[in-house]
Amino acid sequence: MDALTKLFAISWQEATAVVISTVAIYLVFLLLVRLFGARVISQLSTFDALVAIMLGAIAGRVILMDTPVLPAGILGLGTLFLLEVTIGQLGRHTRADRVVNQRPIVLVDAGEILDAGLQRAHMSRDELASSLRLAGIRQLGEVELAVFEPNGRVSVLRTGASIDAEVLGSVHRSSKRH
């Protein structure tokens, strides 16, 4: 087999193995993000970005079984995009969304820091303070609600006007003052 043919050749067994390994590594990544929280992939530091790139390289080699064949790469990429679309569609249904996506976590409610929320979000008080400063908060009393969102970011709602239930969505508040 010459080099050009080898570049484009892939057997049905290899193609099947690429699809199976792609699905497996995608599900493992989904599980790890679910276990360790969205914080793992949001607001990456330089070190975190380097680790993410390395994980991507490792995942790519696992998916392609270290086979540098163009059809295997295209098949692996296509399978990843198909999985992403499928998981996205499942996330539109409430039951599946609970499995796929992390629920919003209340970190501050009516000016009070909720340590249980910080623990669930794998966040320190210093990281929360940073998020509050970035939102322009000067005192905890200015915060009606701070929520660790499923995308790994912290949203901050100031005191003052009441918060519409539609905006709260699936956020469950624990404070007696609302």
mmCIF file with all atom_site columns, N, CA and C in Angstrom, residues 23 26-27 30 78-93 96-97 100:
data_model
loop_
_atom_site.group_PDB
_atom_site.id
_atom_site.type_symbol
_atom_site.label_atom_id
_atom_site.label_alt_id
_atom_site.label_comp_id
_atom_site.label_asym_id
_atom_site.label_entity_id
_atom_site.label_seq_id
_atom_site.pdbx_PDB_ins_code
_atom_site.Cartn_x
_atom_site.Cartn_y
_atom_site.Cartn_z
_atom_site.occupancy
_atom_site.B_iso_or_equiv
_atom_site.pdbx_formal_charge
_atom_site.auth_seq_id
_atom_site.auth_comp_id
_atom_site.auth_asym_id
_atom_site.auth_atom_id
_atom_site.pdbx_PDB_model_num
ATOM 1  N N  . VAL A 1 23  ? -17.371 7.890  21.468 1.00 0.00 ? 23  VAL A N  1
ATOM 2  C CA . VAL A 1 23  ? -18.511 7.929  22.390 1.00 0.00 ? 23  VAL A CA 1
ATOM 3  C C  . VAL A 1 23  ? -18.032 7.686  23.818 1.00 0.00 ? 23  VAL A C  1
ATOM 4  N N  . TYR A 1 26  ? -16.085 10.721 25.195 1.00 0.00 ? 26  TYR A N  1
ATOM 5  C CA . TYR A 1 26  ? -17.026 11.831 25.394 1.00 0.00 ? 26  TYR A CA 1
ATOM 6  C C  . TYR A 1 26  ? -17.818 11.624 26.681 1.00 0.00 ? 26  TYR A C  1
ATOM 7  N N  . LEU A 1 27  ? -18.311 10.416 26.878 1.00 0.00 ? 27  LEU A N  1
ATOM 8  C CA . LEU A 1 27  ? -19.079 10.124 28.090 1.00 0.00 ? 27  LEU A CA 1
ATOM 9  C C  . LEU A 1 27  ? -18.217 10.231 29.344 1.00 0.00 ? 27  LEU A C  1
ATOM 10 N N  . LEU A 1 30  ? -17.820 13.910 29.999 1.00 0.00 ? 30  LEU A N  1
ATOM 11 C CA . LEU A 1 30  ? -19.091 14.410 30.526 1.00 0.00 ? 30  LEU A CA 1
ATOM 12 C C  . LEU A 1 30  ? -19.237 14.038 31.997 1.00 0.00 ? 30  LEU A C  1
ATOM 13 N N  . GLY A 1 78  ? -16.719 14.057 13.463 1.00 0.00 ? 78  GLY A N  1
ATOM 14 C CA . GLY A 1 78  ? -18.154 13.979 13.171 1.00 0.00 ? 78  GLY A CA 1
ATOM 15 C C  . GLY A 1 78  ? -18.922 13.353 14.327 1.00 0.00 ? 78  GLY A C  1
ATOM 16 N N  . THR A 1 79  ? -18.353 12.312 14.922 1.00 0.00 ? 79  THR A N  1
ATOM 17 C CA . THR A 1 79  ? -19.006 11.652 16.052 1.00 0.00 ? 79  THR A CA 1
ATOM 18 C C  . THR A 1 79  ? -19.090 12.596 17.243 1.00 0.00 ? 79  THR A C  1
ATOM 19 N N  . LEU A 1 80  ? -18.010 13.356 17.515 1.00 0.00 ? 80  LEU A N  1
ATOM 20 C CA . LEU A 1 80  ? -18.036 14.328 18.616 1.00 0.00 ? 80  LEU A CA 1
ATOM 21 C C  . LEU A 1 80  ? -19.115 15.381 18.395 1.00 0.00 ? 80  LEU A C  1
ATOM 22 N N  . PHE A 1 81  ? -19.222 15.906 17.175 1.00 0.00 ? 81  PHE A N  1
ATOM 23 C CA . PHE A 1 81  ? -20.249 16.905 16.895 1.00 0.00 ? 81  PHE A CA 1
ATOM 24 C C  . PHE A 1 81  ? -21.650 16.301 17.034 1.00 0.00 ? 81  PHE A C  1
ATOM 25 N N  . LEU A 1 82  ? -21.826 15.081 16.579 1.00 0.00 ? 82  LEU A N  1
ATOM 26 C CA . LEU A 1 82  ? -23.111 14.413 16.712 1.00 0.00 ? 82  LEU A CA 1
ATOM 27 C C  . LEU A 1 82  ? -23.468 14.205 18.184 1.00 0.00 ? 82  LEU A C  1
ATOM 28 N N  . LEU A 1 83  ? -22.496 13.804 18.985 1.00 0.00 ? 83  LEU A N  1
ATOM 29 C CA . LEU A 1 83  ? -22.730 13.644 20.427 1.00 0.00 ? 83  LEU A CA 1
ATOM 30 C C  . LEU A 1 83  ? -23.101 14.984 21.064 1.00 0.00 ? 83  LEU A C  1
ATOM 31 N N  . GLU A 1 84  ? -22.400 16.037 20.688 1.00 0.00 ? 84  GLU A N  1
ATOM 32 C CA . GLU A 1 84  ? -22.674 17.366 21.248 1.00 0.00 ? 84  GLU A CA 1
ATOM 33 C C  . GLU A 1 84  ? -24.096 17.816 20.912 1.00 0.00 ? 84  GLU A C  1
ATOM 34 N N  . VAL A 1 85  ? -24.511 17.609 19.668 1.00 0.00 ? 85  VAL A N  1
ATOM 35 C CA . VAL A 1 85  ? -25.881 17.968 19.263 1.00 0.00 ? 85  VAL A CA 1
ATOM 36 C C  . VAL A 1 85  ? -26.896 17.114 20.017 1.00 0.00 ? 85  VAL A C  1
ATOM 37 N N  . THR A 1 86  ? -26.627 15.829 20.136 1.00 0.00 ? 86  THR A N  1
ATOM 38 C CA . THR A 1 86  ? -27.548 14.922 20.828 1.00 0.00 ? 86  THR A CA 1
ATOM 39 C C  . THR A 1 86  ? -27.687 15.292 22.298 1.00 0.00 ? 86  THR A C  1
ATOM 40 N N  . ILE A 1 87  ? -26.573 15.519 22.968 1.00 0.00 ? 87  ILE A N  1
ATOM 41 C CA . ILE A 1 87  ? -26.613 15.899 24.387 1.00 0.00 ? 87  ILE A CA 1
ATOM 42 C C  . ILE A 1 87  ? -27.310 17.250 24.541 1.00 0.00 ? 87  ILE A C  1
ATOM 43 N N  . GLY A 1 88  ? -27.056 18.171 23.613 1.00 0.00 ? 88  GLY A N  1
ATOM 44 C CA . GLY A 1 88  ? -27.728 19.471 23.639 1.00 0.00 ? 88  GLY A CA 1
ATOM 45 C C  . GLY A 1 88  ? -29.232 19.332 23.515 1.00 0.00 ? 88  GLY A C  1
ATOM 46 N N  . GLN A 1 89  ? -29.678 18.449 22.640 1.00 0.00 ? 89  GLN A N  1
ATOM 47 C CA . GLN A 1 89  ? -31.115 18.219 22.473 1.00 0.00 ? 89  GLN A CA 1
ATOM 48 C C  . GLN A 1 89  ? -31.709 17.552 23.711 1.00 0.00 ? 89  GLN A C  1
ATOM 49 N N  . LEU A 1 90  ? -30.971 16.606 24.290 1.00 0.00 ? 90  LEU A N  1
ATOM 50 C CA . LEU A 1 90  ? -31.447 15.963 25.515 1.00 0.00 ? 90  LEU A CA 1
ATOM 51 C C  . LEU A 1 90  ? -31.575 16.975 26.644 1.00 0.00 ? 90  LEU A C  1
ATOM 52 N N  . GLY A 1 91  ? -30.642 17.934 26.679 1.00 0.00 ? 91  GLY A N  1
ATOM 53 C CA . GLY A 1 91  ? -30.655 18.959 27.712 1.00 0.00 ? 91  GLY A CA 1
ATOM 54 C C  . GLY A 1 91  ? -31.865 19.864 27.659 1.00 0.00 ? 91  GLY A C  1
ATOM 55 N N  . ARG A 1 92  ? -32.582 19.854 26.550 1.00 0.00 ? 92  ARG A N  1
ATOM 56 C CA . ARG A 1 92  ? -33.793 20.669 26.418 1.00 0.00 ? 92  ARG A CA 1
ATOM 57 C C  . ARG A 1 92  ? -34.969 20.061 27.166 1.00 0.00 ? 92  ARG A C  1
ATOM 58 N N  . HIS A 1 93  ? -34.852 18.786 27.528 1.00 0.00 ? 93  HIS A N  1
ATOM 59 C CA . HIS A 1 93  ? -35.909 18.106 28.276 1.00 0.00 ? 93  HIS A CA 1
ATOM 60 C C  . HIS A 1 93  ? -35.522 18.095 29.754 1.00 0.00 ? 93  HIS A C  1
ATOM 61 N N  . ALA A 1 96  ? -33.768 14.867 31.358 1.00 0.00 ? 96  ALA A N  1
ATOM 62 C CA . ALA A 1 96  ? -32.414 14.632 30.851 1.00 0.00 ? 96  ALA A CA 1
ATOM 63 C C  . ALA A 1 96  ? -31.488 15.770 31.263 1.00 0.00 ? 96  ALA A C  1
ATOM 64 N N  . ASP A 1 97  ? -32.012 16.998 31.315 1.00 0.00 ? 97  ASP A N  1
ATOM 65 C CA . ASP A 1 97  ? -31.203 18.147 31.701 1.00 0.00 ? 97  ASP A CA 1
ATOM 66 C C  . ASP A 1 97  ? -30.628 17.971 33.101 1.00 0.00 ? 97  ASP A C  1
ATOM 67 N N  . VAL A 1 100 ? -27.599 15.662 32.626 1.00 0.00 ? 100 VAL A N  1
ATOM 68 C CA . VAL A 1 100 ? -26.526 16.191 31.803 1.00 0.00 ? 100 VAL A CA 1
ATOM 69 C C  . VAL A 1 100 ? -25.892 17.441 32.408 1.00 0.00 ? 100 VAL A C  1
#
